[in-house]
CSV table of C-alpha atoms and ligand atoms in Angstrom, one decimal:
chain,number,residue,atom,x,y,z
G,1,MET,CA,15.7,26.7,-60.2
G,2,GLN,CA,17.7,24.7,-57.7
G,3,SER,CA,17.1,27.3,-55.0
G,4,ASN,CA,13.3,27.0,-55.5
G,5,LEU,CA,13.6,23.3,-55.1
G,6,LEU,CA,15.6,23.7,-51.8
G,7,LYS,CA,13.1,26.1,-50.4
G,8,GLN,CA,10.2,23.9,-51.3
G,9,THR,CA,11.9,20.9,-49.5
G,10,ILE,CA,12.4,23.0,-46.4
G,11,GLU,CA,8.8,24.2,-46.4
G,12,GLN,CA,7.6,20.6,-46.7
G,13,LEU,CA,9.9,19.4,-43.9
G,14,PHE,CA,8.5,21.9,-41.4
G,15,SER,CA,4.9,22.3,-42.6
G,16,ASN,CA,2.1,22.2,-40.1
G,17,GLY,CA,4.4,22.3,-37.0
G,18,LYS,CA,6.4,19.3,-38.0
G,19,GLY,CA,10.1,18.6,-37.4
G,20,ILE,CA,12.8,16.0,-38.3
G,21,LEU,CA,13.5,12.6,-36.9
G,22,ALA,CA,17.1,11.6,-36.9
G,23,MET,CA,17.3,7.8,-37.4
G,24,ASP,CA,20.8,7.9,-39.0
G,25,GLU,CA,22.9,6.3,-36.3
G,26,SER,CA,26.0,4.8,-37.9
G,27,THR,CA,26.3,1.0,-37.5
G,28,PRO,CA,28.7,1.3,-34.6
G,29,THR,CA,26.4,3.8,-32.8
G,30,CYS,CA,23.3,1.8,-33.4
G,31,ASP,CA,25.0,-1.4,-32.2
G,32,LYS,CA,26.1,0.4,-29.1
G,33,ARG,CA,22.5,1.4,-28.3
G,34,PHE,CA,21.3,-2.2,-29.1
G,35,LEU,CA,23.9,-3.7,-26.9
G,36,ALA,CA,22.8,-1.5,-24.0
G,37,HIS,CA,19.3,-3.0,-24.3
G,38,GLY,CA,20.3,-6.6,-25.0
G,39,ILE,CA,19.3,-6.4,-28.6
G,40,PRO,CA,21.4,-8.5,-31.1
G,41,GLN,CA,23.7,-6.3,-33.2
G,42,THR,CA,22.9,-7.6,-36.7
G,43,PHE,CA,22.1,-6.2,-40.1
G,44,GLU,CA,18.6,-7.9,-39.8
G,45,MET,CA,17.9,-6.4,-36.3
G,46,ARG,CA,18.9,-2.9,-37.5
G,47,ARG,CA,16.5,-3.4,-40.5
G,48,ASN,CA,13.7,-4.6,-38.2
G,49,TYR,CA,14.1,-1.5,-36.0
G,50,ARG,CA,14.2,1.0,-38.9
G,51,GLN,CA,11.2,-0.7,-40.4
G,52,LEU,CA,9.4,-0.3,-37.0
G,53,ILE,CA,10.1,3.4,-37.2
G,54,ALA,CA,9.2,3.9,-40.8
G,55,THR,CA,5.9,2.0,-40.5
G,56,THR,CA,4.7,3.8,-37.3
G,57,PRO,CA,1.1,4.8,-37.9
G,58,GLY,CA,0.5,8.5,-37.9
G,59,LEU,CA,4.2,9.5,-37.6
G,60,ASN,CA,3.8,12.0,-40.4
G,61,GLU,CA,1.5,14.1,-38.2
G,62,SER,CA,4.6,15.3,-36.4
G,63,ILE,CA,7.5,14.3,-38.6
G,64,GLY,CA,8.2,15.9,-42.0
G,65,GLY,CA,11.5,14.2,-42.7
G,66,ALA,CA,13.6,11.4,-41.5
G,67,ILE,CA,17.4,11.2,-41.7
G,68,LEU,CA,18.7,7.7,-42.8
G,69,TYR,CA,22.1,6.0,-42.7
G,70,ASP,CA,23.8,4.5,-45.7
G,71,GLU,CA,22.8,1.0,-44.7
G,72,THR,CA,19.1,2.0,-44.1
G,73,ILE,CA,18.5,3.9,-47.3
G,74,LYS,CA,19.3,0.6,-49.1
G,75,GLN,CA,17.2,-1.7,-46.9
G,76,GLN,CA,13.6,-2.8,-47.5
G,77,THR,CA,10.6,-3.6,-45.4
G,78,ASN,CA,9.3,-7.2,-45.1
G,79,ASN,CA,7.0,-6.4,-48.0
G,80,GLY,CA,10.0,-5.6,-50.2
G,81,ILE,CA,9.4,-1.8,-50.2
G,82,PRO,CA,12.6,0.3,-49.9
G,83,ILE,CA,12.7,2.2,-46.6
G,84,PRO,CA,12.9,5.6,-48.3
G,85,THR,CA,9.8,4.7,-50.4
G,86,GLU,CA,8.0,3.5,-47.3
G,87,LEU,CA,8.7,6.9,-45.6
G,88,LEU,CA,7.7,8.9,-48.7
G,89,ASN,CA,4.4,6.9,-49.1
G,90,ALA,CA,3.7,7.9,-45.4
G,91,GLY,CA,4.3,11.6,-46.2
G,92,ILE,CA,7.8,11.7,-44.7
G,93,ILE,CA,10.7,13.1,-46.8
G,94,PRO,CA,13.8,10.8,-46.7
G,95,GLY,CA,17.2,12.4,-46.0
G,96,ILE,CA,20.7,10.9,-45.6
G,97,LYS,CA,23.7,11.3,-43.3
G,98,VAL,CA,26.7,11.8,-45.7
G,99,ASP,CA,29.6,12.4,-43.4
G,100,MET,CA,32.0,9.6,-42.7
G,101,GLY,CA,32.3,10.3,-39.0
G,102,ALA,CA,34.4,12.4,-36.7
G,103,LYS,CA,38.0,11.3,-36.4
G,104,ALA,CA,40.9,12.4,-34.2
G,105,LEU,CA,42.4,15.7,-35.5
G,106,ALA,CA,46.1,15.0,-35.9
G,107,GLY,CA,48.3,17.1,-33.6
G,108,PHE,CA,45.3,18.3,-31.6
G,109,PRO,CA,44.7,15.9,-28.6
G,110,ASN,CA,41.0,15.4,-27.8
G,111,GLU,CA,39.7,17.2,-30.8
G,112,MET,CA,37.9,15.8,-33.8
G,113,ILE,CA,37.5,16.5,-37.5
G,114,THR,CA,34.7,15.1,-39.6
G,115,GLU,CA,35.7,13.3,-42.7
G,116,GLY,CA,33.8,12.4,-45.9
G,117,LEU,CA,34.4,15.1,-48.6
G,118,ASP,CA,36.3,12.8,-51.0
G,119,GLY,CA,33.9,11.5,-53.6
G,120,LEU,CA,31.0,13.3,-52.0
G,121,ARG,CA,29.6,14.8,-55.3
G,122,GLU,CA,29.2,11.2,-56.6
G,123,ARG,CA,27.7,9.9,-53.4
G,124,LEU,CA,25.2,12.7,-53.3
G,125,ALA,CA,24.0,11.8,-56.8
G,126,ASP,CA,23.6,8.2,-55.8
G,127,TYR,CA,21.6,9.1,-52.7
G,128,LYS,CA,19.4,11.4,-54.7
G,129,ASN,CA,18.6,8.5,-57.0
G,130,LEU,CA,17.7,6.4,-53.9
G,131,GLY,CA,15.1,9.1,-52.9
G,132,ALA,CA,17.0,11.5,-50.6
G,133,ARG,CA,16.0,15.1,-50.7
G,134,PHE,CA,18.2,16.4,-48.0
G,135,ALA,CA,21.5,15.5,-46.3
G,136,LYS,CA,23.3,15.8,-43.0
G,137,TRP,CA,26.9,16.4,-41.9
G,138,ARG,CA,27.8,16.5,-38.2
G,139,ALA,CA,30.9,18.3,-36.9
G,140,VAL,CA,31.9,17.8,-33.3
G,141,ILE,CA,33.4,20.5,-31.1
G,142,THR,CA,34.6,19.4,-27.7
G,143,ILE,CA,34.9,21.8,-24.7
G,144,GLY,CA,37.8,21.1,-22.3
G,145,ASP,CA,41.0,22.4,-20.9
G,146,GLY,CA,42.4,24.7,-23.6
G,147,ILE,CA,39.9,23.4,-26.2
G,148,PRO,CA,38.3,23.9,-28.7
G,149,THR,CA,41.2,25.4,-30.6
G,150,LYS,CA,40.6,27.9,-33.4
G,151,THR,CA,42.2,25.4,-35.7
G,152,CYS,CA,39.7,22.7,-34.9
G,153,ILE,CA,36.7,25.1,-35.4
G,154,GLU,CA,38.2,26.4,-38.6
G,155,ALA,CA,38.8,22.9,-40.1
G,156,ASN,CA,35.3,21.7,-39.2
G,157,VAL,CA,33.4,24.8,-40.5
G,158,GLN,CA,35.4,24.6,-43.7
G,159,ALA,CA,34.3,21.0,-44.2
G,160,LEU,CA,30.7,21.9,-43.4
G,161,ALA,CA,30.8,24.8,-46.0
G,162,ARG,CA,32.3,22.6,-48.7
G,163,TYR,CA,29.7,19.9,-47.9
G,164,ALA,CA,26.8,22.4,-48.0
G,165,ALA,CA,27.9,23.8,-51.3
G,166,LEU,CA,28.0,20.3,-52.9
G,167,CYS,CA,24.6,19.5,-51.5
G,168,GLN,CA,23.1,22.7,-53.0
G,169,GLU,CA,24.7,22.0,-56.3
G,170,ALA,CA,23.0,18.5,-56.3
G,171,GLY,CA,19.6,19.9,-55.3
G,172,LEU,CA,19.7,18.5,-51.8
G,173,VAL,CA,19.1,20.6,-48.7
G,174,PRO,CA,22.1,20.5,-46.5
G,175,ILE,CA,21.5,20.1,-42.8
G,176,VAL,CA,24.6,21.9,-41.3
G,177,GLU,CA,25.3,20.4,-37.8
G,178,PRO,CA,28.1,21.9,-35.7
G,179,GLU,CA,27.6,20.1,-32.4
G,180,VAL,CA,29.2,21.6,-29.3
G,181,LEU,CA,29.2,18.6,-27.0
G,182,MET,CA,27.5,18.6,-23.6
G,183,ASP,CA,30.3,16.3,-22.2
G,184,GLY,CA,32.3,17.9,-19.4
G,185,ALA,CA,32.0,20.0,-16.3
G,186,HIS,CA,32.0,23.4,-18.0
G,187,ALA,CA,29.5,26.2,-17.0
G,188,MET,CA,26.6,27.2,-19.3
G,189,GLN,CA,28.5,30.4,-20.0
G,190,ARG,CA,31.4,28.5,-21.5
G,191,CYS,CA,29.0,26.6,-23.8
G,192,TYR,CA,27.5,29.9,-24.8
G,193,GLU,CA,30.9,31.3,-25.8
G,194,VAL,CA,32.0,28.3,-27.7
G,195,THR,CA,28.7,27.9,-29.5
G,196,GLU,CA,28.7,31.6,-30.5
G,197,GLN,CA,32.3,31.4,-31.7
G,198,THR,CA,31.6,28.3,-33.7
G,199,LEU,CA,28.4,29.7,-35.3
G,200,LYS,CA,30.1,32.9,-36.2
G,201,ALA,CA,33.0,31.1,-37.8
G,202,LEU,CA,30.5,28.8,-39.6
G,203,PHE,CA,28.5,31.6,-41.2
G,204,ILE,CA,31.7,33.4,-42.4
G,205,LYS,CA,32.8,30.2,-44.1
G,206,LEU,CA,29.3,29.5,-45.6
G,207,TYR,CA,29.5,33.0,-47.1
G,208,GLN,CA,33.0,32.5,-48.5
G,209,TYR,CA,31.9,29.2,-50.1
G,210,ARG,CA,28.9,30.9,-51.7
G,211,VAL,CA,26.3,28.8,-49.9
G,212,ASP,CA,22.8,30.0,-50.2
G,213,LEU,CA,21.7,30.6,-46.5
G,214,GLN,CA,18.0,30.4,-47.6
G,215,GLY,CA,18.6,26.9,-48.8
G,216,LEU,CA,19.9,25.2,-45.7
G,217,ILE,CA,18.9,24.0,-42.2
G,218,LEU,CA,21.0,24.7,-39.2
G,219,LYS,CA,21.2,21.8,-36.7
G,220,PRO,CA,22.9,23.0,-33.5
G,221,ASN,CA,23.2,22.2,-29.8
G,222,MET,CA,21.2,24.2,-27.3
G,223,VAL,CA,23.2,26.3,-24.8
G,224,LEU,CA,23.5,24.1,-21.8
G,225,ALA,CA,25.8,23.5,-18.8
G,226,GLY,CA,28.2,20.6,-19.1
G,227,LYS,CA,26.7,17.2,-18.2
G,228,GLU,CA,29.1,16.9,-15.2
G,229,SER,CA,28.7,20.5,-14.0
G,230,ASP,CA,27.1,21.3,-10.7
G,231,GLU,CA,25.2,24.2,-12.3
G,232,ASN,CA,21.6,23.5,-12.8
G,233,PRO,CA,20.0,26.2,-15.0
G,234,SER,CA,16.2,26.3,-15.2
G,235,VAL,CA,14.4,25.5,-18.3
G,236,ASP,CA,13.8,29.2,-18.9
G,237,ASP,CA,17.5,30.1,-18.3
G,238,VAL,CA,18.5,27.6,-21.0
G,239,ALA,CA,15.9,29.1,-23.4
G,240,THR,CA,17.1,32.6,-22.7
G,241,ALA,CA,20.8,31.8,-23.2
G,242,THR,CA,20.1,29.8,-26.3
G,243,VAL,CA,18.0,32.5,-27.9
G,244,LYS,CA,20.5,35.2,-27.0
G,245,CYS,CA,23.4,33.2,-28.5
G,246,PHE,CA,21.5,32.4,-31.8
G,247,LEU,CA,20.2,35.9,-32.3
G,248,SER,CA,23.8,37.2,-32.1
G,249,ALA,CA,25.2,34.6,-34.5
G,250,VAL,CA,22.7,33.2,-36.9
G,251,PRO,CA,21.6,35.4,-39.9
G,252,ALA,CA,17.8,35.9,-40.4
G,253,ALA,CA,18.2,34.6,-43.9
G,254,VAL,CA,18.4,31.0,-42.5
G,255,PRO,CA,14.9,29.6,-42.7
G,256,ALA,CA,15.1,27.0,-40.0
G,257,ILE,CA,17.0,25.9,-36.9
G,258,ALA,CA,16.4,22.2,-35.9
G,259,PHE,CA,18.0,21.4,-32.6
G,260,LEU,CA,19.7,18.1,-31.8
G,261,SER,CA,19.0,16.6,-28.4
G,262,GLY,CA,22.6,15.8,-27.7
G,263,GLY,CA,22.2,13.4,-24.7
G,264,GLN,CA,19.6,15.5,-22.8
G,265,SER,CA,16.7,13.3,-21.5
G,266,PRO,CA,13.7,13.3,-23.8
G,267,GLN,CA,11.8,15.5,-21.3
G,268,GLU,CA,14.6,18.0,-21.0
G,269,ALA,CA,15.0,18.4,-24.7
G,270,ILE,CA,11.3,18.9,-25.3
G,271,GLN,CA,10.9,21.3,-22.4
G,272,HIS,CA,13.8,23.4,-23.6
G,273,LEU,CA,12.5,23.6,-27.1
G,274,ASN,CA,9.1,24.4,-25.8
G,275,ALA,CA,10.4,27.3,-23.7
G,276,ILE,CA,12.3,28.8,-26.6
G,277,ASN,CA,9.2,28.9,-28.7
G,278,LYS,CA,6.8,29.8,-26.0
G,279,ASN,CA,8.8,32.6,-24.5
G,280,TYR,CA,10.4,34.1,-27.7
G,281,LYS,CA,8.2,33.1,-30.6
G,282,ASP,CA,7.6,36.7,-31.7
G,283,ARG,CA,11.3,37.6,-31.7
G,284,LEU,CA,12.7,34.7,-33.7
G,285,PRO,CA,13.3,35.2,-37.4
G,286,TRP,CA,13.7,31.5,-38.1
G,287,ILE,CA,11.5,28.4,-37.6
G,288,VAL,CA,12.8,26.8,-34.4
G,289,ALA,CA,12.2,23.1,-34.6
G,290,PHE,CA,13.8,19.7,-33.7
G,291,SER,CA,15.9,17.1,-35.4
G,292,PHE,CA,16.1,14.7,-32.5
G,293,ALA,CA,17.3,11.2,-32.4
G,294,ARG,CA,17.6,10.0,-28.8
G,295,ALA,CA,14.9,12.4,-27.5
G,296,ILE,CA,12.3,10.8,-29.8
G,297,GLN,CA,13.6,7.2,-30.1
G,298,GLN,CA,14.8,6.3,-26.6
G,299,PRO,CA,11.5,5.2,-25.0
G,300,CYS,CA,10.6,3.3,-28.2
G,301,LEU,CA,13.9,1.4,-28.3
G,302,GLU,CA,13.7,0.6,-24.6
G,303,ALA,CA,10.2,-0.9,-25.1
G,304,TRP,CA,11.0,-2.8,-28.3
G,305,LYS,CA,13.8,-4.9,-26.8
G,306,GLY,CA,14.3,-6.4,-30.3
G,307,GLN,CA,11.0,-8.5,-30.0
G,308,ASP,CA,8.2,-8.5,-32.4
G,309,VAL,CA,5.5,-8.7,-29.7
G,310,ASN,CA,6.6,-5.2,-28.5
G,311,VAL,CA,6.4,-3.5,-31.9
G,312,ASP,CA,3.0,-2.1,-31.3
G,313,THR,CA,3.9,-0.6,-27.8
G,314,ALA,CA,7.2,0.7,-29.2
G,315,GLN,CA,5.5,2.4,-32.1
G,316,LYS,CA,3.0,4.1,-29.8
G,317,LEU,CA,5.8,5.5,-27.7
G,318,LEU,CA,7.6,6.8,-30.8
G,319,TYR,CA,4.4,8.4,-32.0
G,320,HIS,CA,3.9,10.0,-28.6
G,321,ARG,CA,7.5,11.4,-28.3
G,322,ALA,CA,7.3,12.8,-31.9
G,323,LYS,CA,3.9,14.4,-31.0
G,324,LEU,CA,5.3,16.1,-27.9
G,325,SER,CA,8.3,17.4,-29.9
G,326,ALA,CA,5.9,18.9,-32.4
G,327,LEU,CA,3.9,20.6,-29.6
G,328,ALA,CA,7.2,22.0,-28.3
G,329,ARG,CA,8.0,23.4,-31.8
G,330,LEU,CA,4.8,25.5,-31.4
G,331,GLY,CA,5.5,26.3,-27.7
G,332,THR,CA,2.2,24.6,-26.7
G,333,TYR,CA,3.6,21.6,-24.8
G,334,LYS,CA,2.3,21.2,-21.3
G,335,ILE,CA,4.0,19.0,-18.7
Z,401,13P,P1,20.5,13.4,-30.8
Z,401,13P,O1,19.2,14.1,-30.9
Z,401,13P,O2,20.5,12.0,-30.1
Z,401,13P,O3,21.6,14.2,-30.3
Z,401,13P,O4,21.0,13.1,-32.3
Z,401,13P,C1,20.8,14.0,-33.2
Z,401,13P,C2,21.8,13.7,-34.3
Z,401,13P,O5,21.3,13.4,-35.4
Z,401,13P,C3,23.2,13.8,-34.1
Z,401,13P,O6,23.9,13.9,-35.3
């Protein structure tokens, strides 16, 4: 019964070439982005911004689901409509970020462990009552001198597996996000190896914790060279490395992979996703879609500047970026 419900939610999220919009920045992350654009960092401004997104005309043509943050799922529009209801009325399924953030892993300098398992069963029930149909948990893996350690990967994939099992018990689709960061000067090959190692460890753990692979969504990084590296792989090189890595590590039972953008420019993220689908569509056992935050929101946030007079322009930019992402999902985006 539960597994039918999960499958149905996944089908709806990705129907007609759609993908997922991540709008679940935690308050500190959202405030950091507001600060960079001179926008006041208040509860009300965050509500205004999330309202702008949720009321963007036509957004559901490209977006099947939107991931919210704890603050946002409890906020309302100017008309008193809860944000998750506003989204649902627009044909967009609300989801919720449920991890409590990545914290320093004691004894392992520069490595992180994501927290939030305590009380998660009860929080999932509360979020379900608020309208959430899926959830997200992000683990962070850092590449550097001598890292990631096996301990860091193991600790993080175990937390992801326990989270995913609790979500499925609650009837919520878990988005399982092991993000290998782009930060650093490492080569693309190093990203390939760490991503493959992390994904293999993840799927062993999901199996051990009896997670139904057909009832989850994987949200990974693409295989990229480090942000500070001199290497400049072509769009097709990134697509080829990414596909090779995922074919070697992700079981075909997984219905969908929805990439994060991870600090790539909106153009890069969309071009890479497009090349994966365009060049390899017939070889991929999964839907390969997007769950972008910055790659969809960035131009919109820049145009909004926190001012009502810019809402219309900002919404048009959001609509446009979402549309291009959906074209890339089908491999039909043209520069
Ligand atoms: P980016 O697309 O900005 O990387 O964000 C995706 C996300 O939800 C990170 O958890």
